Amino acid sequence: MTSSILRAALGTTMIAHGAKHGRTIEGTAGWFQLIGFREPELQARLSAAVEAGAGRRERWRR
């Protein structure tokens, strides 16, 4: 029971974080550029997708 609650909380957090990145692609890409990523816009889009996807997977995993 406790692990289910923790997984749901972690999954929800990851989904929310990925959605935030998705809504602010320009800001995320700007930060990635500042820290030296070669293709910051691509990395920003990929990070949003991976975080949301990982959160969805974790949230619904049994």
Coordinates of N, CA and C in Angstrom, one line a residue:
M1 N 0.8 -1.2 0.0 CA 0.0 0.0 0.0 C 0.9 1.3 0.0
T2 N 1.9 1.3 0.9 CA 2.7 2.5 1.0 C 3.5 2.7 -0.3
S3 N 4.0 1.6 -0.9 CA 4.7 1.7 -2.2 C 3.8 2.2 -3.3
S4 N 2.6 1.9 -3.3 CA 1.6 2.4 -4.3 C 1.5 3.9 -4.2
I5 N 1.4 4.3 -2.9 CA 1.2 5.8 -2.7 C 2.5 6.5 -3.1
L6 N 3.6 6.0 -2.8 CA 4.9 6.6 -3.2 C 5.0 6.7 -4.7
R7 N 4.7 5.6 -5.4 CA 4.8 5.5 -6.8 C 3.8 6.5 -7.5
A8 N 2.6 6.6 -6.9 CA 1.6 7.6 -7.4 C 2.2 9.0 -7.2
A9 N 2.7 9.3 -6.1 CA 3.3 10.7 -5.8 C 4.5 11.0 -6.7
L10 N 5.4 10.0 -6.9 CA 6.5 10.2 -7.8 C 6.1 10.4 -9.2
G11 N 5.1 9.6 -9.7 CA 4.6 9.7 -11.0 C 4.0 11.0 -11.3
T12 N 3.2 11.4 -10.3 CA 2.5 12.7 -10.5 C 3.5 13.9 -10.6
T13 N 4.5 13.8 -9.7 CA 5.5 14.8 -9.7 C 6.3 14.9 -11.1
M14 N 6.6 13.7 -11.6 CA 7.3 13.6 -12.9 C 6.5 14.2 -14.0
I15 N 5.2 13.8 -14.0 CA 4.3 14.3 -15.0 C 4.2 15.8 -15.0
A16 N 4.0 16.3 -13.8 CA 3.9 17.8 -13.6 C 5.2 18.5 -14.1
H17 N 6.3 17.9 -13.7 CA 7.6 18.6 -14.1 C 7.7 18.5 -15.6
G18 N 7.4 17.4 -16.3 CA 7.5 17.3 -17.7 C 6.5 18.2 -18.4
A19 N 5.3 18.4 -17.8 CA 4.3 19.3 -18.4 C 4.8 20.8 -18.3
K20 N 5.5 21.1 -17.2 CA 6.1 22.4 -17.0 C 7.1 22.7 -18.1
H21 N 8.0 21.7 -18.3 CA 9.0 21.9 -19.4 C 8.3 22.0 -20.7
G22 N 7.2 21.3 -21.0 CA 6.5 21.4 -22.2 C 5.9 22.7 -22.5
R23 N 5.4 23.4 -21.4 CA 4.8 24.7 -21.5 C 5.8 25.8 -21.7
T24 N 7.0 25.6 -21.3 CA 8.0 26.6 -21.3 C 9.3 26.1 -22.1
I25 N 9.0 25.6 -23.3 CA 10.1 25.1 -24.1 C 11.2 26.1 -24.3
E26 N 10.9 27.4 -24.6 CA 11.9 28.4 -24.8 C 12.7 28.7 -23.6
G27 N 12.1 28.7 -22.4 CA 12.9 28.9 -21.2 C 13.8 27.8 -20.9
T28 N 13.3 26.6 -21.0 CA 14.0 25.4 -20.8 C 15.2 25.3 -21.8
A29 N 14.9 25.6 -23.0 CA 16.0 25.5 -24.1 C 17.0 26.6 -23.8
G30 N 16.6 27.7 -23.3 CA 17.6 28.8 -22.9 C 18.5 28.3 -21.8
W31 N 17.9 27.7 -20.8 CA 18.7 27.2 -19.7 C 19.7 26.1 -20.2
F32 N 19.2 25.2 -21.0 CA 20.1 24.1 -21.6 C 21.2 24.7 -22.4
Q33 N 20.9 25.8 -23.1 CA 22.0 26.5 -23.9 C 23.0 27.1 -22.9
L34 N 22.6 27.7 -21.8 CA 23.5 28.3 -20.9 C 24.5 27.2 -20.3
I35 N 24.0 26.0 -20.1 CA 24.8 25.0 -19.5 C 25.6 24.2 -20.5
G36 N 25.5 24.6 -21.8 CA 26.3 24.0 -22.8 C 25.8 22.9 -23.7
F37 N 24.5 22.7 -23.7 CA 23.9 21.7 -24.6 C 24.0 22.2 -26.1
R38 N 24.3 21.3 -27.0 CA 24.5 21.7 -28.4 C 23.2 21.9 -29.1
E39 N 22.2 21.2 -28.8 CA 20.9 21.4 -29.4 C 19.8 21.6 -28.3
P40 N 19.8 22.8 -27.7 CA 19.0 23.0 -26.5 C 17.5 22.8 -26.8
E41 N 17.0 23.3 -27.9 CA 15.5 23.1 -28.1 C 15.1 21.7 -28.3
L42 N 15.9 20.9 -29.0 CA 15.6 19.4 -29.1 C 15.7 18.8 -27.7
Q43 N 16.7 19.1 -26.9 CA 16.9 18.6 -25.6 C 15.7 19.0 -24.7
A44 N 15.2 20.2 -24.8 CA 14.1 20.6 -24.0 C 12.8 19.8 -24.3
R45 N 12.6 19.6 -25.6 CA 11.4 18.8 -26.0 C 11.6 17.4 -25.6
L46 N 12.7 16.8 -25.7 CA 13.0 15.4 -25.3 C 12.8 15.3 -23.8
S47 N 13.3 16.2 -23.0 CA 13.3 16.1 -21.6 C 11.8 16.2 -21.1
A48 N 11.0 17.0 -21.7 CA 9.6 17.1 -21.4 C 8.9 15.8 -21.7
A49 N 9.2 15.2 -22.8 CA 8.5 14.0 -23.2 C 9.0 12.8 -22.3
V50 N 10.2 12.8 -22.0 CA 10.8 11.6 -21.2 C 10.3 11.8 -19.8
E51 N 10.2 13.0 -19.2 CA 9.8 13.1 -17.8 C 8.3 12.8 -17.7
A52 N 7.5 13.3 -18.6 CA 6.0 13.0 -18.6 C 5.8 11.5 -18.8
G53 N 6.5 10.9 -19.8 CA 6.4 9.5 -20.0 C 6.8 8.6 -18.9
A54 N 7.9 8.9 -18.3 CA 8.4 8.2 -17.1 C 7.4 8.3 -15.9
G55 N 6.9 9.5 -15.8 CA 5.9 9.7 -14.7 C 4.7 8.9 -14.9
R56 N 4.2 8.9 -16.1 CA 3.0 8.1 -16.4 C 3.2 6.6 -16.2
R57 N 4.4 6.2 -16.6 CA 4.7 4.7 -16.4 C 4.8 4.4 -15.0
E58 N 5.5 5.2 -14.2 CA 5.6 5.0 -12.8 C 4.3 5.1 -12.0
R59 N 3.5 6.0 -12.4 CA 2.2 6.2 -11.7 C 1.3 5.0 -11.9
W60 N 1.3 4.4 -13.0 CA 0.4 3.3 -13.3 C 1.0 1.9 -13.2
R61 N 2.2 1.9 -12.8 CA 2.9 0.6 -12.6 C 2.4 -0.1 -11.4
R62 N 2.3 -1.4 -11.5 CA 1.8 -2.2 -10.3 C 2.8 -3.2 -9.9

